[in-house]
Structures are given as C-alpha cells and as structure tokens.
mmCIF file of C-alpha atoms in Angstrom:
data_model
loop_
_atom_site.group_PDB
_atom_site.id
_atom_site.type_symbol
_atom_site.label_atom_id
_atom_site.label_comp_id
_atom_site.label_asym_id
_atom_site.label_seq_id
_atom_site.Cartn_x
_atom_site.Cartn_y
_atom_site.Cartn_z
ATOM 1 C CA MET A 14 253.973 178.120 44.435
ATOM 2 C CA ARG A 15 254.662 175.882 41.447
ATOM 3 C CA GLN A 16 252.566 172.822 40.669
ATOM 4 C CA GLY A 17 253.638 169.875 42.786
ATOM 5 C CA ALA A 18 255.644 171.905 45.300
ATOM 6 C CA ASN A 19 255.014 171.504 49.019
ATOM 7 C CA LYS A 20 254.185 174.349 51.423
ATOM 8 C CA THR A 21 257.851 175.290 51.817
ATOM 9 C CA GLY A 22 258.263 175.660 48.059
ATOM 10 C CA GLU A 23 260.450 172.557 47.810
ATOM 11 C CA ALA A 24 259.747 169.900 45.216
ATOM 12 C CA PRO A 25 257.743 166.970 46.451
ATOM 13 C CA ASP A 26 259.383 163.649 47.160
ATOM 14 C CA GLN A 27 260.713 162.252 43.885
ATOM 15 C CA ASN A 28 260.105 158.722 45.107
ATOM 16 C CA PRO A 29 256.433 158.528 46.158
ATOM 17 C CA LEU A 30 256.879 154.888 47.155
ATOM 18 C CA VAL A 31 259.218 155.932 49.984
ATOM 19 C CA SER A 32 256.641 158.393 51.314
ATOM 20 C CA LEU A 33 253.891 155.792 51.043
ATOM 21 C CA LEU A 34 255.984 153.337 53.054
ATOM 22 C CA ARG A 35 256.637 156.009 55.670
ATOM 23 C CA ILE A 36 252.883 156.697 55.832
ATOM 24 C CA SER A 37 252.300 153.005 56.579
ATOM 25 C CA ARG A 38 254.930 153.076 59.343
ATOM 26 C CA HIS A 39 253.332 156.174 60.888
ATOM 27 C CA LEU A 40 249.948 154.448 60.943
ATOM 28 C CA ALA A 41 251.287 151.403 62.773
ATOM 29 C CA GLY A 42 250.224 151.446 66.397
ATOM 30 C CA GLN A 43 247.668 154.268 65.989
ATOM 31 C CA VAL A 44 244.377 153.519 67.749
ATOM 32 C CA GLU A 45 242.447 156.750 67.094
ATOM 33 C CA ILE A 46 241.449 158.139 63.707
ATOM 34 C CA ARG A 47 242.300 161.809 64.293
ATOM 35 C CA ALA A 48 245.691 160.936 65.749
ATOM 36 C CA ALA A 49 246.356 158.665 62.769
ATOM 37 C CA LEU A 50 245.504 161.455 60.340
ATOM 38 C CA ARG A 51 247.779 163.916 62.154
ATOM 39 C CA SER A 52 250.616 161.394 62.089
ATOM 40 C CA VAL A 53 250.615 161.162 58.267
ATOM 41 C CA LYS A 54 249.963 164.821 57.415
ATOM 42 C CA THR A 55 253.665 165.712 57.018
ATOM 43 C CA GLU A 56 254.328 162.730 54.741
ATOM 44 C CA ILE A 57 251.320 163.654 52.573
ATOM 45 C CA GLU A 58 252.705 167.195 52.313
ATOM 46 C CA ASN A 59 255.875 165.640 50.909
ATOM 47 C CA LEU A 60 253.765 164.307 48.038
ATOM 48 C CA LEU A 61 251.560 167.332 47.291
ATOM 49 C CA PRO A 62 250.902 170.841 48.653
ATOM 50 C CA ILE A 63 247.889 171.070 50.982
ATOM 51 C CA ASP A 64 246.347 173.655 53.283
ATOM 52 C CA HIS A 65 243.613 171.352 54.546
ATOM 53 C CA LEU A 66 243.318 167.594 54.753
ATOM 54 C CA ASP A 67 240.264 165.624 55.817
ATOM 55 C CA VAL A 68 238.840 162.134 55.683
ATOM 56 C CA CYS A 69 235.102 161.505 55.770
ATOM 57 C CA LEU A 70 233.828 157.999 56.494
ATOM 58 C CA VAL A 71 230.288 156.802 55.815
ATOM 59 C CA ASP A 72 228.112 154.553 57.965
ATOM 60 C CA ASP A 73 226.966 151.123 56.808
ATOM 61 C CA LYS A 74 223.772 152.534 55.259
ATOM 62 C CA VAL A 75 225.649 155.366 53.504
ATOM 63 C CA ALA A 76 223.248 157.850 55.107
ATOM 64 C CA TRP A 77 225.637 159.737 57.395
ATOM 65 C CA ASN A 78 229.288 160.649 57.216
ATOM 66 C CA THR A 79 231.782 161.584 59.924
ATOM 67 C CA SER A 80 234.707 163.875 59.103
ATOM 68 C CA TYR A 81 238.208 163.959 60.591
ATOM 69 C CA GLU A 82 240.441 166.873 59.603
ATOM 70 C CA VAL A 83 243.837 168.536 60.041
ATOM 71 C CA GLY A 84 244.633 172.042 58.939
ATOM 72 C CA PHE A 85 241.617 174.313 59.284
ATOM 73 C CA LYS A 86 239.114 173.473 62.022
ATOM 74 C CA THR A 87 235.717 173.516 60.322
ATOM 75 C CA ARG A 88 232.091 172.557 60.839
ATOM 76 C CA TRP A 89 232.699 169.304 59.005
ATOM 77 C CA SER A 90 234.278 167.626 62.046
ATOM 78 C CA LEU A 91 231.931 169.057 64.695
ATOM 79 C CA SER A 92 229.249 166.419 64.165
ATOM 80 C CA ARG A 93 228.271 163.800 61.663
ATOM 81 C CA THR A 94 226.218 165.074 58.724
ATOM 82 C CA PRO A 95 223.895 163.562 56.101
ATOM 83 C CA VAL A 96 225.667 162.253 53.034
ATOM 84 C CA ALA A 97 223.055 164.045 50.909
ATOM 85 C CA ILE A 98 224.455 167.499 51.812
ATOM 86 C CA SER A 99 228.150 166.611 51.702
ATOM 87 C CA PRO A 100 230.183 168.483 49.032
ATOM 88 C CA VAL A 101 231.669 165.077 48.081
ATOM 89 C CA ARG A 102 228.371 163.178 48.051
ATOM 90 C CA SER A 103 229.046 161.905 44.513
ATOM 91 C CA ILE A 104 232.051 159.963 45.825
ATOM 92 C CA LEU A 105 230.393 158.777 49.049
ATOM 93 C CA LEU A 106 227.365 157.493 47.104
ATOM 94 C CA GLY A 107 229.626 155.588 44.705
ATOM 95 C CA GLU A 108 228.695 157.750 41.698
ATOM 96 C CA ALA A 109 232.300 158.905 41.102
ATOM 97 C CA ASP A 110 235.794 157.677 42.019
ATOM 98 C CA PHE A 111 237.294 161.157 42.263
ATOM 99 C CA MET A 112 236.575 164.877 41.967
ATOM 100 C CA LEU A 113 239.034 167.543 40.796
ATOM 101 C CA THR A 114 238.528 171.296 40.661
ATOM 102 C CA GLY A 115 240.616 174.457 40.334
ATOM 103 C CA ASN A 116 238.120 176.568 42.284
ATOM 104 C CA ALA A 117 235.636 174.721 44.518
ATOM 105 C CA MET A 118 234.142 178.049 45.629
ATOM 106 C CA GLU A 119 232.559 178.426 42.192
ATOM 107 C CA ASP A 120 232.106 174.748 41.304
ATOM 108 C CA PRO A 121 228.403 173.697 41.525
ATOM 109 C CA ARG A 122 229.448 170.127 42.335
ATOM 110 C CA TYR A 123 230.649 171.409 45.722
ATOM 111 C CA THR A 124 228.372 174.387 46.346
ATOM 112 C CA PHE A 125 224.988 173.033 45.214
ATOM 113 C CA GLU A 126 221.837 174.233 46.997
ATOM 114 C CA GLY A 127 221.700 172.847 50.555
ATOM 115 C CA ALA A 128 225.330 171.687 50.534
ATOM 116 C CA LEU A 129 227.414 171.984 53.688
ATOM 117 C CA ALA A 130 229.898 174.104 51.770
ATOM 118 C CA GLN A 131 230.419 176.862 54.359
ATOM 119 C CA PRO A 132 234.002 175.698 55.188
ATOM 120 C CA ILE A 133 234.957 175.892 51.504
ATOM 121 C CA ILE A 134 233.747 179.489 51.262
ATOM 122 C CA LYS A 135 235.038 180.611 54.675
ATOM 123 C CA HIS A 136 238.552 179.203 54.271
ATOM 124 C CA LYS A 137 238.770 179.803 50.494
ATOM 125 C CA MET A 138 239.463 176.184 49.591
ATOM 126 C CA ARG A 139 239.850 176.703 45.871
ATOM 127 C CA SER A 140 241.889 173.772 44.578
ATOM 128 C CA ARG A 141 240.457 170.439 45.680
ATOM 129 C CA VAL A 142 241.078 166.814 44.870
ATOM 130 C CA ASN A 143 238.827 164.162 46.385
ATOM 131 C CA VAL A 144 239.337 160.426 45.977
ATOM 132 C CA ALA A 145 237.224 157.461 47.069
ATOM 133 C CA MET A 146 238.604 155.303 49.883
ATOM 134 C CA LYS A 147 237.675 151.705 49.135
ATOM 135 C CA VAL A 148 237.847 148.427 51.062
ATOM 136 C CA LEU A 149 237.124 145.182 49.169
ATOM 137 C CA GLY A 150 235.695 147.231 46.310
ATOM 138 C CA ARG A 151 233.207 149.152 48.492
ATOM 139 C CA THR A 152 233.492 152.905 49.053
ATOM 140 C CA VAL A 153 233.902 153.557 52.786
ATOM 141 C CA GLY A 154 234.781 157.234 52.597
ATOM 142 C CA ALA A 155 236.736 159.932 50.812
ATOM 143 C CA LEU A 156 240.208 161.443 51.179
ATOM 144 C CA ASN A 157 240.011 165.189 50.566
ATOM 145 C CA CYS A 158 242.974 167.510 49.918
ATOM 146 C CA SER A 159 242.513 171.270 49.555
ATOM 147 C CA SER A 160 244.626 174.350 48.855
ATOM 148 C CA CYS A 161 243.812 178.047 48.899
ATOM 149 C CA THR A 162 245.789 178.454 45.665
ATOM 150 C CA PRO A 163 243.567 178.106 42.562
ATOM 151 C CA ASN A 164 244.252 175.631 39.760
ATOM 152 C CA LEU A 165 246.985 173.867 41.716
ATOM 153 C CA TYR A 166 246.076 170.208 41.168
ATOM 154 C CA ASP A 167 245.985 168.101 38.010
ATOM 155 C CA GLU A 168 245.499 164.489 36.900
ATOM 156 C CA GLU A 169 248.938 163.557 38.277
ATOM 157 C CA THR A 170 247.787 164.852 41.671
ATOM 158 C CA VAL A 171 244.689 162.623 41.472
ATOM 159 C CA THR A 172 246.957 159.611 40.900
ATOM 160 C CA ARG A 173 249.069 160.433 43.969
ATOM 161 C CA VAL A 174 246.042 161.041 46.190
ATOM 162 C CA ARG A 175 244.547 157.746 45.015
ATOM 163 C CA GLN A 176 247.768 155.965 46.062
ATOM 164 C CA ILE A 177 247.574 157.619 49.493
ATOM 165 C CA ALA A 178 243.871 156.704 49.800
ATOM 166 C CA ASP A 179 244.649 153.064 48.993
ATOM 167 C CA VAL A 180 247.143 153.005 51.875
ATOM 168 C CA LEU A 181 244.886 154.824 54.344
ATOM 169 C CA ALA A 182 241.580 153.098 53.573
ATOM 170 C CA PRO A 183 242.146 149.708 55.303
ATOM 171 C CA TYR A 184 243.738 151.348 58.366
ATOM 172 C CA PHE A 185 240.984 153.904 58.794
ATOM 173 C CA TYR A 186 238.261 151.335 58.117
ATOM 174 C CA SER A 187 239.727 149.075 60.824
ATOM 175 C CA LEU A 188 240.023 151.968 63.284
ATOM 176 C CA ARG A 189 236.406 152.938 62.586
ATOM 177 C CA ALA A 190 235.222 149.351 63.092
ATOM 178 C CA ASN A 191 237.190 149.135 66.345
ATOM 179 C CA ASP A 192 235.655 152.413 67.528
ATOM 180 C CA LYS A 193 232.155 151.156 66.716
ATOM 181 C CA ALA A 194 232.846 147.922 68.589
ATOM 182 C CA LYS A 195 234.012 149.877 71.647
ATOM 183 C CA ARG A 196 230.890 152.059 71.614
ATOM 184 C CA ALA A 197 228.675 148.993 71.212
ATOM 185 C CA ALA A 198 230.417 147.347 74.169
ATOM 186 C CA ILE A 199 229.838 150.457 76.282
ATOM 187 C CA VAL A 200 226.149 150.520 75.319
ATOM 188 C CA ARG A 201 225.784 146.827 76.204
ATOM 189 C CA ALA A 202 227.531 147.339 79.537
ATOM 190 C CA GLU A 203 225.294 150.298 80.375
ATOM 191 C CA ALA A 204 222.177 148.322 79.412
ATOM 192 C CA GLN A 205 223.284 145.394 81.566
ATOM 193 C CA ALA A 206 223.973 147.754 84.467
ATOM 194 C CA ARG A 207 220.507 149.310 84.135
ATOM 195 C CA GLU A 208 218.928 145.872 83.943
ATOM 196 C CA GLU A 209 220.812 144.718 87.029
ATOM 197 C CA GLY A 210 219.865 147.931 88.832
ATOM 198 C CA LEU A 211 216.198 147.386 88.025
ATOM 199 C CA ARG A 212 216.430 143.759 89.129
ATOM 200 C CA GLN A 213 218.006 144.737 92.433
ATOM 201 C CA GLY A 214 215.465 147.522 92.811
ATOM 202 C CA ALA A 215 212.583 145.121 92.205
ATOM 203 C CA LEU A 216 214.002 142.714 94.795
ATOM 204 C CA GLU A 217 214.376 145.560 97.291
ATOM 205 C CA LEU A 218 210.844 146.773 96.634
ATOM 206 C CA THR A 219 209.503 143.230 97.058
ATOM 207 C CA ARG A 220 211.247 143.040 100.417
ATOM 208 C CA VAL A 221 209.856 146.429 101.431
ATOM 209 C CA LEU A 222 206.338 145.448 100.401
ATOM 210 C CA GLU A 223 206.596 142.241 102.428
ATOM 211 C CA GLN A 224 207.690 144.303 105.439
ATOM 212 C CA GLU A 225 204.707 146.590 104.873
ATOM 213 C CA ARG A 226 202.346 143.620 104.769
ATOM 214 C CA GLN A 227 203.812 142.303 108.022
ATOM 215 C CA ARG A 228 203.519 145.732 109.623
ATOM 216 C CA ILE A 229 199.884 146.097 108.535
ATOM 217 C CA GLY A 230 199.139 142.604 109.836
ATOM 218 C CA MET A 231 200.729 143.463 113.185
ATOM 219 C CA ASP A 232 198.802 146.757 113.353
ATOM 220 C CA LEU A 233 195.547 144.955 112.659
ATOM 221 C CA HIS A 234 196.384 142.284 115.237
ATOM 222 C CA ASP A 235 197.812 144.497 117.964
ATOM 223 C CA GLN A 236 195.534 147.494 117.532
ATOM 224 C CA THR A 237 192.307 146.893 115.603
ATOM 225 C CA LEU A 238 191.711 143.290 116.653
ATOM 226 C CA ALA A 239 192.498 144.078 120.276
ATOM 227 C CA ASP A 240 190.141 147.092 120.175
ATOM 228 C CA LEU A 241 187.336 145.050 118.654
ATOM 229 C CA THR A 242 187.799 142.342 121.282
ATOM 230 C CA ARG A 243 187.633 144.940 124.048
ATOM 231 C CA ILE A 244 184.551 146.552 122.500
ATOM 232 C CA MET A 245 182.837 143.173 122.296
ATOM 233 C CA ARG A 246 183.449 142.603 125.995
ATOM 234 C CA ASP A 247 182.212 146.111 126.805
ATOM 235 C CA LEU A 248 179.037 145.387 124.865
ATOM 236 C CA GLU A 249 178.474 142.235 126.895
ATOM 237 C CA LYS A 250 178.765 144.266 130.106
ATOM 238 C CA ALA A 251 176.902 147.367 128.889
ATOM 239 C CA GLU A 252 173.780 148.125 130.931
ATOM 240 C CA GLY A 253 172.832 151.805 130.540
ATOM 241 C CA SER A 254 172.959 154.560 127.930
ATOM 242 C CA GLN A 255 176.271 155.882 129.232
ATOM 243 C CA ASP A 256 177.910 152.538 128.629
ATOM 244 C CA ARG A 257 176.460 152.419 125.108
ATOM 245 C CA VAL A 258 177.776 155.936 124.378
ATOM 246 C CA ARG A 259 181.220 154.914 125.591
ATOM 247 C CA VAL A 260 181.124 151.788 123.418
ATOM 248 C CA ILE A 261 180.023 153.794 120.375
ATOM 249 C CA GLY A 262 182.926 156.192 120.953
ATOM 250 C CA SER A 263 185.312 153.241 121.094
ATOM 251 C CA ILE A 264 183.894 151.909 117.843
ATOM 252 C CA GLN A 265 184.405 155.291 116.170
ATOM 253 C CA ASP A 266 188.010 155.411 117.395
ATOM 254 C CA CYS A 267 188.553 151.902 116.055
ATOM 255 C CA ILE A 268 187.096 152.867 112.693
ATOM 256 C CA GLN A 269 189.362 155.925 112.537
ATOM 257 C CA ASP A 270 192.423 153.811 113.335
ATOM 258 C CA LEU A 271 191.373 151.306 110.697
ATOM 259 C CA ARG A 272 191.017 154.093 108.142
ATOM 260 C CA GLY A 273 194.543 155.221 108.948
ATOM 261 C CA ILE A 274 195.882 151.721 108.309
ATOM 262 C CA ILE A 275 193.925 151.500 105.039
ATOM 263 C CA ASP A 276 195.126 154.922 103.888
ATOM 264 C CA THR A 277 198.687 153.820 104.511
ATOM 265 C CA ALA A 278 198.187 150.578 102.577
ATOM 266 C CA VAL A 279 196.183 152.038 99.684
ATOM 267 C CA PRO A 280 196.449 155.785 98.926
ATOM 268 C CA THR A 281 192.728 156.292 98.272
ATOM 269 C CA LEU A 282 193.100 160.030 98.878
ATOM 270 C CA LEU A 283 195.410 160.161 95.868
ATOM 271 C CA ASP A 284 192.663 158.859 93.591
ATOM 272 C CA MET A 285 189.896 160.864 95.223
ATOM 273 C CA PHE A 286 191.470 164.317 95.558
ATOM 274 C CA GLY A 287 194.667 164.313 93.486
ATOM 275 C CA PHE A 288 198.353 164.369 94.326
ATOM 276 C CA ALA A 289 198.692 167.868 95.807
ATOM 277 C CA HIS A 290 195.602 167.704 98.026
ATOM 278 C CA ALA A 291 196.408 164.160 99.188
ATOM 279 C CA LEU A 292 199.873 165.306 100.274
ATOM 280 C CA ARG A 293 198.389 168.277 102.121
ATOM 281 C CA ILE A 294 196.140 165.920 104.091
ATOM 282 C CA HIS A 295 199.066 163.623 104.819
ATOM 283 C CA LEU A 296 201.135 166.595 105.992
ATOM 284 C CA GLU A 297 198.442 167.634 108.460
ATOM 285 C CA ARG A 298 198.155 164.089 109.781
ATOM 286 C CA ALA A 299 201.911 163.591 110.096
ATOM 287 C CA VAL A 300 202.594 166.830 111.997
ATOM 288 C CA GLU A 301 201.977 166.707 115.726
ATOM 289 C CA ASN A 302 201.162 170.395 116.097
ATOM 290 C CA VAL A 303 199.602 171.894 112.971
ATOM 291 C CA GLU A 304 199.229 175.364 114.543
ATOM 292 C CA THR A 305 202.977 175.872 115.038
ATOM 293 C CA THR A 306 204.143 174.268 111.784
ATOM 294 C CA THR A 307 204.175 175.945 108.379
ATOM 295 C CA LEU A 308 202.958 173.517 105.732
ATOM 296 C CA GLN A 309 202.886 174.158 101.997
ATOM 297 C CA VAL A 310 202.168 172.101 98.897
ATOM 298 C CA VAL A 311 202.493 173.912 95.569
ATOM 299 C CA ASP A 312 201.839 172.348 92.171
ATOM 300 C CA GLU A 313 203.148 174.593 89.385
ATOM 301 C CA THR A 314 202.292 172.051 86.684
ATOM 302 C CA ASN A 315 198.498 172.204 86.790
ATOM 303 C CA GLY A 316 198.184 168.591 87.919
ATOM 304 C CA LEU A 317 200.781 167.034 85.614
ATOM 305 C CA ILE A 318 201.514 164.241 88.118
ATOM 306 C CA ASP A 319 197.844 163.253 88.137
ATOM 307 C CA ARG A 320 198.052 162.684 84.386
ATOM 308 C CA GLN A 321 200.947 160.222 84.688
ATOM 309 C CA ASP A 322 200.489 156.460 84.953
ATOM 310 C CA SER A 323 199.408 155.075 88.317
ATOM 311 C CA THR A 324 202.786 153.433 89.047
ATOM 312 C CA THR A 325 204.594 156.757 88.681
ATOM 313 C CA ARG A 326 202.002 158.678 90.733
ATOM 314 C CA ILE A 327 201.997 156.189 93.595
ATOM 315 C CA SER A 328 205.798 155.934 93.637
ATOM 316 C CA LEU A 329 206.148 159.719 93.847
ATOM 317 C CA PHE A 330 203.460 159.843 96.530
ATOM 318 C CA ARG A 331 205.264 157.202 98.592
ATOM 319 C CA ILE A 332 208.569 159.082 98.253
ATOM 320 C CA ALA A 333 206.886 162.299 99.406
ATOM 321 C CA GLN A 334 205.158 160.436 102.263
ATOM 322 C CA GLU A 335 208.446 159.031 103.519
ATOM 323 C CA ALA A 336 210.188 162.405 103.271
ATOM 324 C CA ILE A 337 207.336 164.139 105.121
ATOM 325 C CA ASN A 338 207.314 161.485 107.844
ATOM 326 C CA ASN A 339 211.061 161.908 108.375
ATOM 327 C CA ALA A 340 210.714 165.695 108.577
ATOM 328 C CA ALA A 341 207.705 165.650 110.896
ATOM 329 C CA ARG A 342 208.598 162.772 113.211
ATOM 330 C CA HIS A 343 212.381 162.749 113.367
ATOM 331 C CA ALA A 344 213.851 166.083 112.254
ATOM 332 C CA GLN A 345 211.809 168.412 114.515
ATOM 333 C CA ALA A 346 210.998 170.607 111.507
ATOM 334 C CA ASP A 347 208.496 173.447 111.871
ATOM 335 C CA ARG A 348 208.432 174.254 108.155
ATOM 336 C CA ILE A 349 207.778 171.608 105.509
ATOM 337 C CA SER A 350 207.156 172.387 101.858
ATOM 338 C CA VAL A 351 206.445 170.283 98.795
ATOM 339 C CA SER A 352 206.695 171.694 95.272
ATOM 340 C CA ILE A 353 206.016 170.155 91.873
ATOM 341 C CA SER A 354 207.470 171.863 88.806
ATOM 342 C CA SER A 355 208.260 171.044 85.191
ATOM 343 C CA GLN A 356 210.741 172.331 82.648
ATOM 344 C CA GLU A 357 211.055 171.246 79.035
ATOM 345 C CA ASN A 358 210.745 167.463 79.117
ATOM 346 C CA GLN A 359 211.164 166.719 82.813
ATOM 347 C CA MET A 360 209.217 167.055 86.054
ATOM 348 C CA THR A 361 210.662 167.752 89.503
ATOM 349 C CA LEU A 362 209.257 166.894 92.929
ATOM 350 C CA LYS A 363 210.975 168.709 95.811
ATOM 351 C CA ILE A 364 210.388 168.122 99.536
ATOM 352 C CA ALA A 365 212.209 170.548 101.850
ATOM 353 C CA ASP A 366 212.231 171.158 105.607
ATOM 354 C CA ASN A 367 214.182 173.214 108.138
ATOM 355 C CA GLY A 368 214.757 170.367 110.583
ATOM 356 C CA LEU A 369 217.844 168.768 112.063
ATOM 357 C CA GLY A 370 218.768 166.847 108.921
ATOM 358 C CA VAL A 371 219.209 163.121 108.494
ATOM 359 C CA SER A 372 222.430 162.965 110.520
ATOM 360 C CA LYS A 373 220.654 164.137 113.692
ATOM 361 C CA THR A 374 217.500 162.608 115.103
ATOM 362 C CA ARG A 375 215.229 163.234 117.991
ATOM 363 C CA PRO A 376 216.377 161.454 121.169
ATOM 364 C CA GLY A 377 214.948 157.985 121.348
ATOM 365 C CA ARG A 378 214.672 157.596 117.564
ATOM 366 C CA LYS A 379 216.774 155.048 115.734
ATOM 367 C CA GLY A 380 218.897 156.241 112.866
ATOM 368 C CA PRO A 381 218.744 152.994 110.826
ATOM 369 C CA LYS A 382 214.985 153.455 110.380
ATOM 370 C CA ILE A 383 215.575 156.840 108.777
ATOM 371 C CA THR A 384 218.416 155.661 106.540
ATOM 372 C CA GLY A 385 216.291 152.654 105.570
ATOM 373 C CA GLY A 386 213.551 155.055 104.526
ATOM 374 C CA ILE A 387 216.039 156.944 102.350
ATOM 375 C CA ALA A 388 217.058 153.681 100.699
ATOM 376 C CA HIS A 389 213.398 152.917 100.004
ATOM 377 C CA MET A 390 212.936 156.342 98.412
ATOM 378 C CA ARG A 391 215.979 155.793 96.185
ATOM 379 C CA THR A 392 214.635 152.385 95.158
ATOM 380 C CA ARG A 393 211.218 153.757 94.255
ATOM 381 C CA ALA A 394 212.844 156.548 92.233
ATOM 382 C CA ARG A 395 215.088 154.110 90.365
ATOM 383 C CA LEU A 396 212.142 151.884 89.421
ATOM 384 C CA ILE A 397 210.387 154.769 87.641
ATOM 385 C CA ALA A 398 213.621 155.919 85.937
ATOM 386 C CA ALA A 399 213.858 159.039 88.125
ATOM 387 C CA ASP A 400 216.940 160.767 89.522
ATOM 388 C CA PHE A 401 217.037 161.029 93.325
ATOM 389 C CA SER A 402 219.187 163.508 95.235
ATOM 390 C CA MET A 403 219.291 164.677 98.839
ATOM 391 C CA SER A 404 221.098 167.456 100.656
ATOM 392 C CA GLY A 405 221.160 168.073 104.393
ATOM 393 C CA LYS A 406 222.476 171.620 104.769
ATOM 394 C CA GLY A 407 220.095 173.817 106.806
ATOM 395 C CA GLY A 408 217.490 171.081 106.956
ATOM 396 C CA THR A 409 216.807 168.395 104.408
ATOM 397 C CA GLN A 410 215.950 168.776 100.749
ATOM 398 C CA ILE A 411 214.948 165.833 98.596
ATOM 399 C CA ILE A 412 214.648 166.265 94.842
ATOM 400 C CA VAL A 413 213.206 163.695 92.464
ATOM 401 C CA THR A 414 213.476 164.420 88.733
ATOM 402 C CA LEU A 415 212.002 162.252 86.009
ATOM 403 C CA PRO A 416 211.279 162.535 82.294
ATOM 404 C CA ILE A 417 207.725 163.553 81.447
ATOM 405 C CA VAL A 418 205.776 160.773 79.802
ATOM 406 C CA LYS A 419 203.543 161.921 76.954
ATOM 407 C CA GLU A 420 200.137 162.557 78.466
ATOM 408 C CA THR A 421 197.380 160.138 77.527
ATOM 409 C CA PHE A 422 193.883 161.394 78.045
ATOM 410 C CA ASP A 423 192.182 158.077 78.600
ATOM 411 C CA GLN A 424 189.174 157.667 80.850
ATOM 412 C CA ASP A 425 191.236 157.405 84.032
ATOM 413 C CA ALA A 426 193.328 160.473 83.167
ATOM 414 C CA ALA A 427 190.297 162.447 82.129
ATOM 415 C CA THR A 428 188.608 161.856 85.466
ATOM 416 C CA SER A 429 191.670 162.335 87.655
ATOM 417 C CA PRO A 430 191.694 165.445 89.839
ATOM 418 C CA SER A 431 193.705 168.462 88.791
ATOM 419 C CA GLY A 432 196.436 169.970 90.862
ATOM 420 C CA GLY A 433 197.102 173.490 92.076
ATOM 421 C CA VAL A 434 197.982 174.988 95.421
ATOM 422 C CA ALA A 435 196.682 172.822 98.233
#
C-alpha cells in the first residue's frame, strides 16, 4: 500500500477540508464516546490508512486515562489505566504534542519497561502517529492512529491527524464531561436514597422501640405488679409454714417472670455467654417441647459476631430472636437451625426451619403480627447496612449478609465470649 492510500488502495481524499466537515456532521447528535468514534472512522480512513484507531482521555488530575477504540479490541479499552504506563504518556503528560514512529514494536518510547504495550506487540501495530487533543490549550487526551504496515506515516500524516484531533477534541471533551455529570447525578441519587432509607428505618425502629416499651410496661403492670400484689395479700393472711412455702414459691415464679421480661428488654445473655450460646438458650425457651424439636446453633466463624460492635451484635440477635419466635410459635416447626458463616469480606447469619412458612399460621394466630415481625427484621438489617432475604419453600429460611467490619481488639472485644457450636 502506497503512502497516503486508504485500506482499499485508493488515494485519500484530495480535499481534507471536506472530510473534516463530514466528520463534524457525523459527530452532531452523538451522545456516547464510543459511538461517536465509530461514526467518524470511515471519514478518517478517507484521510489516512489505519488498522486501529483509539482515543484516550485523561482525568482532571492527569493520573488515569480511559481509552475508546475501533479496529482491534485490546486491553486498552477494558478498564482505565495509569497515565504512567501508557505508551503515549509523553503526550498525556504534556511533554510532547505528537509522536511518530515507523515501528512501535521496537520503539522504546512505546515499549519502555512497565508500559501497557501488549496490544502493540499482539496486533503488530508498527506505524503509529499520536497527536495531543487539546481544549483551551490544555491536553485532554490523545488521538492515536496505527497500521500494521511499517514506515507508513510521515510528517504530512501528523499534520492531518492534528487537524482531525482539533475537530474531535471539543466534542469528545464535552461528551466526557456529560458522562461524568451523569455518573455524579447517579451517585448523588443513590446517596440520597440510602439516606432516606436510613431515615425511614430509624423512624420505624423508634416506633418499634416505643411499642416494646409499652409492651414491657403492660407486662410489668398486668403480670409482675399483679403477682406482687397477690403475694402481699397472701403474706398478710399467711399463718403456718405451708402458707409461707406457697408464698415463697409464688415469689420465685414472679422473679422468673421478671427475669424473662428483663432478658427480652436487655439481652444480658448475649454479653455474658456470647452470641451462639445466647441463641441456644433463647431457642430452648421459645420451643414448647424441647424433647421433640431438633435445635442447632453453629458458629463457623470462631465468634466473629462477638467481635463486632454492640449495635451490630444486638441487631443480629434481635433478628435471630424474631425468626426463632416465628418458627417456634407460629410455624409449627420441629427443626430450627441457626448458622453463622463468613467468606472473604462478609458474614452471613442464616435461620432455617421446616415449618409451615410465613403464609400459613397456626389457627388462632394473626398473620399481621408475623408480617410485622418480618418488617422489623428488615428494618434492623437495613440500619446495620446488611442485606436481608427470606424464602418460604419447604419451611422458612432467613439470610442476613453484612460486610465484616475490621476487628478491633479493645477491652470489650477482648473480654467478649468466643463462639463455636452451642
């Protein structure tokens, strides 16, 4: 192929201005950089022979560049790369306005140590001409034309590529700025959505906590206070040892009930024995018939939950409590298991049973109470940035997954109980 001929062997356009005007028309209405580059490839081929065409644009700090290419599909466009290892770093850093070579495969400017030059070698890009793309005097990227034929380009080619770069630069810079603005808008919208979700979650949790306080107050009034009043009257009437024994038994029952209310309000077992053992105790208390129910709590993480912050631990404990209560009291399950596992940078809490599922409840139970409990579990999961999922096929399975926070071995963590199989 003779110098200046296009890929078909025909002479390039004798009036470059016409091709440049056509390039501008092709760019009009384009809203995506790759599509814009594809739209002008044929017109650029009318000006000079190319086997590969790419544009690389730098970020505002000139630390990273992003490539867009037509022709060969190479590593350059798979992800953004550091400017320092780009074969055209001299242009991107503003050290040169252009680069010209007859064989880039052997040119140390392109294949220096550490350079991302694999596409040049793999696709045999010998002849290359690279020109700075400038906007208001500042280099924003480089236009790169390559051919497999050696020694194909000359100074006249550099002039033509510079004319093309001058036309493309403002369009591509605007498209890049528009793309950045779109991404920034998406990030802002996602942040606002997360913030609103947390706000709604906090409001929901506040409402739930107020309901819990009212429930505890009613339990204390209806149960403990009534029991104490009855015991006081029994004491006034007590005459013999049998009466005193009966009164002492009533006091012990009252104390046990009061401990149950306290354990519900403040998970002291969690602090005393650790997450896995506390759940095992709660399982045994929640199940009506321990002998006929298979219960299992397995911690495969060696107590990782107990080394998390207290908010995370308590939230996970409350989620597990609610799931266990639903399985034991409503779903008629005779097998309930809890497992804690971790993989890479996340931890998973799974509660599974073989009961009726959430869509079916024991006669006499109200469905809204169960669905309300599910909503509370979702809220607690959202407030600790955890993913919550539930499936009801062949029983119920609840999975909570959250990122693992870097462990801090402060005094509280150092004294917290370790996990294991409870």
